[in-house]
Amino acid sequence: MRQKRRKPYRIQAGGRAAGILILSFAFLSGCSGTTPSAESVASAEQVTVKTVKVIKASRQKLGDPVQRPADAAASAEFEIISRAGGTISQLTKKRGDRAVQGEVIALLTSGDSEAQRDRAKLAVKTAQDAISRAKDNAKKQWEAQKLEMSNSVVKLEQTIAELTRTYNKTRNDYDVGAATKEQLYQLELRLLNTRTDLEQLKQKQQALAEPASSFSELETALVNAQLSYQQVEKGMEDYKVKAPLTGIISDLTTLEPGMPVPQGAKLGHLQKVDPIKIKAQLSEKDVKLIGTKTELTYTVPGQTESKKGKISFLSKIMDPETRTYELNLEVPNPDMSLNPGMKLAVQLTEEQEQIGLAVPSYAVVNEGDNHYLFVMAGEAVEKRKVELGRVSEDNQEIVAGLKEGDAVVVSNPGQLKDKEKVQAAAAE
């Protein structure tokens, strides 16, 4: 009886590896005299699960604060102008000197103006002397009149005393018939009139006031003379070239004593340096770093101390030539330690702004314009789309799509697939 030919048994490619493993276990079991268990077979199948290294996403410092070079500049500049024409008699300041508002920079002289001032001054003195003489004369007249009245009072009192004695004697004579009644009457009348005159004189003496202290005409003349002198003196102030504000003399025309200066001549410039301006030119990216800040930190190269300055101007329009935006800081400078032309540095970001969520750059998988990270989700990995930020050495900032503490795959992420099961191991 013919035996049937057996058909060849084919193992599909998908199960070939498992078959080989089972045969191997069977061979080993035959050698050992035991039968392989189900757990051993499952363990053999897990050999194909990939082992990946992961790290915890954390916040890290992504470099030092961003600084840009800047220059110190005057907050304002004014011209030094001569308000009067004359000849330079003295220079009290030179280029680079500090001048306080109202301080004299140069003195001018003018023969005509000085003569006019002398005449006005003499007119004031003349008016003052006239008033003084008038007061002296009035006082002398008052004293003479007062003395005359005093003498008259004494004489009348003496006359009354003599008349009284005569009257008493005549009355005695009248009593004995040695004098007539008419004689007695005349003496009485004379004595009465004299006493009346004395009383009136004493009243005038008491009413005699001190001389008037006001002389209207003379005083009016003095006031007019003083006003004229003040006007001349005010005009003489124009011959003092003064600082229009407190600052630094940045430019001063070559001047020498004896040189003539016309009225309205521009003699130099004075820069206001308190507050002082700090200027910087920024790129569009730099402007975004400023954001809504109202003040920035600035430093002087070579100094460790940093200070704050208020943002006084930030251009909204790019300069077409430099393709930059102008930034101005306004900084108090009472001690004038900052001068125009000094080189400074403006800090656009602070230390805390340099901290960000970051992972190693090699953990990022780039596919065209898209960027991905593989993040552990249980026993599998999740392919997560992220947005990138700053780069600092080997670290990449992640600004969206990742949370602090997420476990990120850092070993061969490009060989993984979304939802693929892996075995995680902490990266060294």
Coordinates of C-alpha atoms in Angstrom, one line a residue:
M1 CA 0.0 0.0 0.0
R2 CA 1.5 3.3 -1.1
Q3 CA 2.0 5.9 1.6
K4 CA 0.7 9.4 0.9
R5 CA 3.4 12.1 0.4
R6 CA 3.4 14.6 3.2
K7 CA 3.0 18.3 2.3
P8 CA 5.9 20.6 3.4
Y9 CA 5.1 22.7 6.5
R10 CA 5.9 26.4 6.0
I11 CA 6.3 28.8 8.9
Q12 CA 5.3 32.4 8.1
A13 CA 7.8 35.1 8.5
G14 CA 5.8 36.7 11.2
G15 CA 6.0 33.6 13.5
R16 CA 9.4 32.3 12.5
A17 CA 11.2 34.0 15.4
A18 CA 8.7 32.6 17.9
G19 CA 9.0 29.1 16.4
I20 CA 12.8 29.2 16.6
L21 CA 12.5 30.3 20.2
I22 CA 10.0 27.5 21.0
L23 CA 12.3 24.9 19.3
S24 CA 15.2 26.2 21.3
F25 CA 13.3 25.8 24.5
A26 CA 12.2 22.4 23.4
F27 CA 15.8 21.4 22.7
L28 CA 16.9 22.8 26.0
S29 CA 14.1 21.0 27.7
G30 CA 15.0 17.7 26.0
C31 CA 18.5 18.1 27.1
S32 CA 17.4 18.9 30.7
G33 CA 14.6 16.4 30.7
T34 CA 11.9 19.1 31.5
T35 CA 9.0 20.7 29.6
P36 CA 9.1 24.6 29.1
S37 CA 6.5 26.5 31.0
A38 CA 4.1 29.3 29.6
E39 CA 5.9 31.9 31.7
S40 CA 9.2 31.1 30.0
V41 CA 7.7 31.5 26.6
A42 CA 6.2 34.9 27.5
S43 CA 9.5 36.0 28.9
A44 CA 11.1 35.1 25.7
E45 CA 8.6 37.2 23.7
Q46 CA 9.4 40.3 25.9
V47 CA 13.0 40.3 24.7
T48 CA 11.9 42.4 21.7
V49 CA 10.6 45.4 23.9
K50 CA 13.0 48.4 23.5
T51 CA 14.7 49.9 26.5
V52 CA 14.9 53.7 26.4
K53 CA 16.5 56.3 28.6
V54 CA 14.4 59.1 30.0
I55 CA 14.8 62.3 32.0
K56 CA 12.4 64.5 33.9
A57 CA 11.7 67.8 32.1
S58 CA 12.9 70.6 34.4
R59 CA 13.3 74.4 34.5
Q60 CA 16.9 75.4 33.8
K61 CA 18.9 78.5 33.3
L62 CA 19.2 79.2 29.5
G63 CA 22.1 81.6 29.6
D64 CA 22.9 85.1 31.0
P65 CA 20.5 88.1 30.7
V66 CA 20.5 89.7 27.3
Q67 CA 22.6 92.9 27.1
R68 CA 23.1 95.4 24.4
P69 CA 25.7 98.2 24.0
A70 CA 24.5 101.7 24.7
D71 CA 25.8 105.3 24.9
A72 CA 25.2 108.1 27.4
A73 CA 23.9 111.3 25.8
A74 CA 22.6 114.6 27.1
S75 CA 18.9 114.8 27.8
A76 CA 18.8 118.3 26.3
E77 CA 21.2 120.8 24.7
F78 CA 21.0 124.6 24.8
E79 CA 22.9 127.3 23.1
I80 CA 25.0 129.8 25.1
I81 CA 24.0 133.2 23.7
S82 CA 25.2 136.7 24.5
R83 CA 22.2 138.9 25.3
A84 CA 24.2 142.1 24.9
G85 CA 27.1 143.4 22.8
G86 CA 30.3 144.3 24.4
T87 CA 34.0 143.4 25.1
I88 CA 35.0 140.2 26.9
S89 CA 36.6 141.2 30.2
Q90 CA 36.7 137.8 31.9
L91 CA 36.2 134.1 31.2
T92 CA 35.1 132.0 34.2
K93 CA 34.5 128.7 32.5
K94 CA 36.0 126.5 29.8
R95 CA 34.9 123.6 27.6
G96 CA 34.1 120.5 29.7
D97 CA 33.4 122.4 32.9
R98 CA 30.3 121.9 34.9
A99 CA 28.0 125.0 35.2
V100 CA 25.1 125.5 37.5
Q101 CA 22.0 127.3 36.2
G102 CA 22.6 131.0 36.4
E103 CA 26.3 130.7 37.0
V104 CA 28.4 133.3 35.1
I105 CA 30.4 131.8 32.2
A106 CA 31.9 135.1 30.8
L107 CA 31.7 138.8 31.6
L108 CA 31.3 141.6 29.1
T109 CA 31.9 145.3 29.4
S110 CA 30.5 148.4 27.6
G111 CA 31.6 152.0 28.1
D112 CA 28.3 153.5 27.3
S113 CA 26.3 151.2 29.6
E114 CA 28.7 151.8 32.5
A115 CA 28.4 155.5 32.1
Q116 CA 24.6 155.3 32.0
R117 CA 24.7 153.2 35.2
D118 CA 27.0 155.8 36.9
R119 CA 24.6 158.6 36.0
A120 CA 21.6 156.7 37.3
K121 CA 23.5 155.9 40.5
L122 CA 24.4 159.6 40.9
A123 CA 20.8 160.6 40.4
V124 CA 19.7 158.3 43.2
K125 CA 22.4 159.7 45.6
T126 CA 21.4 163.3 44.7
A127 CA 17.7 162.6 45.5
Q128 CA 18.7 160.9 48.7
D129 CA 20.9 163.9 49.7
A130 CA 18.1 166.3 49.0
I131 CA 15.7 164.5 51.3
S132 CA 18.4 164.4 54.0
R133 CA 19.0 168.1 53.8
A134 CA 15.3 168.9 53.8
K135 CA 14.9 166.8 57.0
D136 CA 17.8 168.5 58.7
N137 CA 16.5 172.0 57.8
A138 CA 13.0 171.1 59.1
K139 CA 14.4 169.8 62.3
K140 CA 16.5 172.9 62.9
Q141 CA 13.5 175.2 62.2
W142 CA 11.4 173.2 64.6
E143 CA 14.0 173.3 67.4
A144 CA 14.5 177.1 66.9
Q145 CA 10.7 177.7 67.0
K146 CA 10.5 175.5 70.1
L147 CA 13.3 177.5 71.8
E148 CA 11.6 180.8 70.9
M149 CA 8.3 179.7 72.5
S150 CA 10.1 178.5 75.6
N151 CA 11.8 181.9 76.0
S152 CA 8.5 183.7 75.4
V153 CA 6.8 181.7 78.1
V154 CA 9.5 182.6 80.6
K155 CA 9.2 186.3 79.8
L156 CA 5.5 186.3 80.1
E157 CA 5.7 184.5 83.5
Q158 CA 8.2 187.1 84.7
T159 CA 5.9 189.9 83.5
I160 CA 2.9 188.4 85.3
A161 CA 5.0 188.2 88.5
E162 CA 5.9 191.8 88.2
L163 CA 2.3 192.9 87.4
T164 CA 1.0 190.9 90.3
R165 CA 3.4 192.7 92.7
T166 CA 2.5 196.1 91.2
Y167 CA -1.2 195.3 91.4
N168 CA -1.0 194.3 95.1
K169 CA 0.9 197.5 95.9
T170 CA -1.6 199.7 94.0
R171 CA -4.5 198.0 95.8
N172 CA -2.9 198.8 99.1
D173 CA -2.4 202.4 98.0
Y174 CA -6.1 202.5 96.8
D175 CA -7.2 201.3 100.2
V176 CA -5.4 204.3 101.9
G177 CA -6.5 206.7 99.2
A178 CA -3.0 206.9 97.5
A179 CA -4.2 205.4 94.2
T180 CA -7.3 205.9 92.1
K181 CA -9.8 203.3 91.1
E182 CA -8.8 203.8 87.4
Q183 CA -5.2 202.9 88.1
L184 CA -6.3 199.7 89.9
Y185 CA -8.6 198.8 87.0
Q186 CA -5.9 199.3 84.4
L187 CA -3.5 197.0 86.3
E188 CA -6.2 194.3 86.6
L189 CA -6.9 194.5 82.9
R190 CA -3.2 194.3 82.0
L191 CA -2.6 191.3 84.3
L192 CA -5.6 189.5 82.9
N193 CA -4.5 190.0 79.3
T194 CA -1.0 188.9 80.1
R195 CA -2.2 185.7 81.7
T196 CA -4.4 185.0 78.7
D197 CA -1.4 185.5 76.4
L198 CA 0.6 183.0 78.5
E199 CA -2.1 180.4 78.4
Q200 CA -2.4 180.7 74.6
L201 CA 1.4 180.5 74.2
K202 CA 1.6 177.3 76.3
Q203 CA -1.2 175.8 74.2
K204 CA 0.8 176.6 71.0
Q205 CA 3.9 175.1 72.6
Q206 CA 2.2 171.9 73.4
A207 CA 0.7 171.7 69.9
L208 CA 4.1 172.3 68.3
A209 CA 4.7 168.9 66.5
E210 CA 8.0 167.5 65.3
P211 CA 9.0 168.2 61.7
A212 CA 7.3 166.1 59.0
S213 CA 9.2 163.0 58.0
S214 CA 7.6 162.9 54.5
F215 CA 8.6 165.2 51.7
S216 CA 6.4 164.0 48.8
E217 CA 8.0 165.9 45.9
L218 CA 11.5 164.9 47.0
E219 CA 10.5 161.3 47.7
T220 CA 8.8 161.0 44.3
A221 CA 12.1 162.2 42.7
L222 CA 14.0 159.6 44.6
V223 CA 11.6 156.8 43.6
N224 CA 12.0 157.8 39.9
A225 CA 15.7 157.8 40.2
Q226 CA 15.8 154.4 41.9
L227 CA 13.5 152.9 39.1
S228 CA 15.8 154.3 36.5
Y229 CA 18.8 152.8 38.3
Q230 CA 17.2 149.4 38.6
Q231 CA 16.4 149.4 34.9
V232 CA 20.0 150.2 34.1
E233 CA 21.2 147.5 36.5
K234 CA 18.9 145.0 35.0
G235 CA 20.3 145.8 31.6
M236 CA 23.8 145.4 32.9
E237 CA 22.9 141.8 33.8
D238 CA 22.8 141.1 30.1
Y239 CA 26.6 141.7 30.1
K240 CA 26.9 138.6 32.2
V241 CA 26.9 135.5 30.0
K242 CA 25.2 132.9 32.2
A243 CA 24.4 129.1 32.1
P244 CA 20.8 128.6 30.9
L245 CA 20.7 125.4 33.0
T246 CA 22.8 123.1 35.0
G247 CA 25.0 120.9 32.8
I248 CA 28.3 120.4 31.0
I249 CA 29.8 123.0 28.6
S250 CA 30.3 120.8 25.5
D251 CA 31.4 123.5 23.2
L252 CA 32.7 127.0 23.7
T253 CA 33.8 129.3 20.9
T254 CA 37.4 130.4 21.2
L255 CA 37.2 133.5 23.3
E256 CA 39.8 135.8 24.7
P257 CA 39.6 138.8 27.0
G258 CA 39.4 142.0 25.0
M259 CA 37.5 140.3 22.1
P260 CA 34.4 142.1 20.9
V261 CA 31.1 140.1 21.1
P262 CA 28.0 141.3 19.2
Q263 CA 24.5 141.0 20.7
G264 CA 22.9 137.6 20.0
A265 CA 26.2 135.8 19.3
K266 CA 26.3 132.0 19.8
L267 CA 29.2 131.4 22.1
G268 CA 28.8 127.7 22.7
H269 CA 26.6 124.8 23.9
L270 CA 25.6 123.4 27.3
Q271 CA 24.4 119.9 27.7
K272 CA 21.8 118.9 30.4
V273 CA 23.1 115.7 32.0
D274 CA 20.7 115.4 35.0
P275 CA 18.8 113.4 34.1
I276 CA 21.0 111.9 31.5
K277 CA 19.8 109.8 28.5
I278 CA 21.0 106.3 27.7
K279 CA 20.6 105.4 24.0
A280 CA 20.7 101.9 22.4
Q281 CA 19.8 100.5 19.0
L282 CA 17.8 97.3 19.1
S283 CA 16.7 94.6 16.7
E284 CA 13.1 93.6 16.4
K285 CA 13.8 90.5 18.4
D286 CA 15.3 92.7 21.2
V287 CA 12.2 94.8 21.3
K288 CA 10.1 91.8 21.9
L289 CA 12.3 90.9 24.9
I290 CA 11.4 94.3 26.5
G291 CA 7.6 93.6 26.2
T292 CA 5.7 95.8 28.7
K293 CA 8.6 96.7 30.9
T294 CA 8.7 100.3 32.0
E295 CA 12.3 100.3 33.2
L296 CA 15.5 98.4 32.5
T297 CA 18.8 97.7 34.2
Y298 CA 22.0 99.3 32.9
T299 CA 25.6 98.8 33.8
V300 CA 28.9 100.7 33.3
P301 CA 31.6 98.4 31.9
G302 CA 34.2 97.6 34.5
Q303 CA 31.8 98.2 37.4
T304 CA 29.9 95.5 39.2
E305 CA 27.0 97.8 40.4
S306 CA 23.9 97.9 38.2
K307 CA 21.1 100.5 38.3
K308 CA 17.6 100.9 37.0
G309 CA 16.6 103.4 34.3
K310 CA 13.1 104.5 33.3
I311 CA 12.2 103.8 29.6
S312 CA 11.5 107.3 28.2
F313 CA 11.3 106.3 24.5
L314 CA 11.1 103.2 22.4
S315 CA 10.6 103.7 18.7
K316 CA 7.7 101.9 17.1
I317 CA 9.2 102.4 13.6
M318 CA 12.3 100.7 12.4
D319 CA 15.1 103.0 11.1
P320 CA 15.3 102.0 7.4
E321 CA 19.1 102.6 7.3
T322 CA 20.2 100.7 10.4
R323 CA 17.1 98.5 10.6
T324 CA 17.0 99.0 14.3
Y325 CA 14.7 100.6 16.9
E326 CA 15.9 103.4 19.2
L327 CA 15.6 102.9 22.9
N328 CA 16.1 105.7 25.4
L329 CA 16.4 105.4 29.2
E330 CA 16.1 108.5 31.5
V331 CA 18.5 108.2 34.5
P332 CA 19.0 110.6 37.4
N333 CA 22.5 111.9 37.5
P334 CA 22.9 114.4 40.3
D335 CA 26.5 113.7 40.9
M336 CA 27.2 113.8 37.1
S337 CA 29.1 110.5 37.3
L338 CA 27.7 109.7 33.8
N339 CA 28.8 112.0 31.0
P340 CA 27.8 112.2 27.3
G341 CA 29.8 109.7 25.2
M342 CA 30.3 107.1 27.9
K343 CA 29.9 103.5 26.8
L344 CA 27.3 101.5 28.8
A345 CA 25.3 98.2 28.6
V346 CA 21.5 97.9 28.7
Q347 CA 20.1 94.7 30.1
L348 CA 16.9 93.6 28.2
T349 CA 16.1 90.6 30.4
E350 CA 16.4 89.8 34.1
E351 CA 17.9 86.7 35.7
Q352 CA 14.5 85.1 36.3
E353 CA 13.6 85.5 32.6
Q354 CA 16.5 83.3 31.7
I355 CA 14.9 80.3 33.5
G356 CA 12.8 78.0 31.2
L357 CA 11.5 74.5 30.7
A358 CA 14.2 72.7 28.8
V359 CA 15.3 69.2 27.6
P360 CA 18.5 68.0 25.8
S361 CA 18.5 69.2 22.2
Y362 CA 19.0 65.6 20.9
A363 CA 15.6 64.6 22.5
V364 CA 13.8 66.7 19.8
V365 CA 12.7 64.9 16.6
N366 CA 12.3 67.3 13.7
E367 CA 10.0 66.6 10.9
G368 CA 9.9 69.5 8.5
D369 CA 8.6 72.5 10.3
N370 CA 7.2 70.4 13.1
H371 CA 9.0 69.3 16.3
Y372 CA 8.2 66.3 18.5
L373 CA 9.2 64.8 21.8
F374 CA 8.5 61.2 22.9
V375 CA 7.1 61.3 26.4
M376 CA 6.3 58.3 28.6
A377 CA 2.6 57.5 29.0
G378 CA 2.4 54.4 31.2
E379 CA 4.4 51.6 29.5
A380 CA 4.3 53.2 26.1
V381 CA 5.6 56.5 24.6
E382 CA 3.5 59.3 23.3
K383 CA 4.7 61.3 20.3
R384 CA 4.0 64.8 21.4
K385 CA 4.2 68.0 19.2
V386 CA 6.0 70.8 20.9
E387 CA 7.0 74.4 20.3
L388 CA 10.6 75.4 20.6
G389 CA 12.1 78.4 22.3
R390 CA 15.7 79.4 23.1
V391 CA 18.7 77.2 22.7
S392 CA 21.5 77.2 25.3
E393 CA 24.5 75.0 24.6
D394 CA 23.0 71.4 24.5
N395 CA 19.6 72.4 25.9
Q396 CA 16.5 73.3 24.0
E397 CA 13.7 75.4 25.6
I398 CA 10.2 74.0 25.2
V399 CA 7.5 76.8 25.3
A400 CA 4.4 74.6 24.6
G401 CA 3.4 71.0 24.6
L402 CA 5.4 69.9 27.7
K403 CA 5.0 70.1 31.4
E404 CA 7.6 70.2 34.1
G405 CA 8.2 66.7 35.4
D406 CA 7.2 64.9 32.2
A407 CA 9.4 61.9 31.4
V408 CA 11.1 62.6 28.1
V409 CA 12.9 59.9 26.0
V410 CA 16.5 61.0 25.3
S411 CA 17.9 57.9 23.7
N412 CA 17.4 57.3 19.9
P413 CA 13.9 59.0 19.9
G414 CA 13.9 58.9 16.1
Q415 CA 13.6 55.1 16.1
L416 CA 10.4 55.2 18.1
K417 CA 6.7 55.2 17.1
D418 CA 3.7 56.7 18.7
K419 CA 2.1 54.4 21.3
E420 CA 5.0 52.0 21.1
K421 CA 5.6 50.0 24.3
V422 CA 9.1 50.5 25.8
Q423 CA 11.0 49.8 28.9
A424 CA 12.1 53.1 30.6
A425 CA 15.4 53.5 32.3
A426 CA 16.7 56.7 34.0
A427 CA 19.4 58.4 32.0
E428 CA 22.8 58.8 33.7

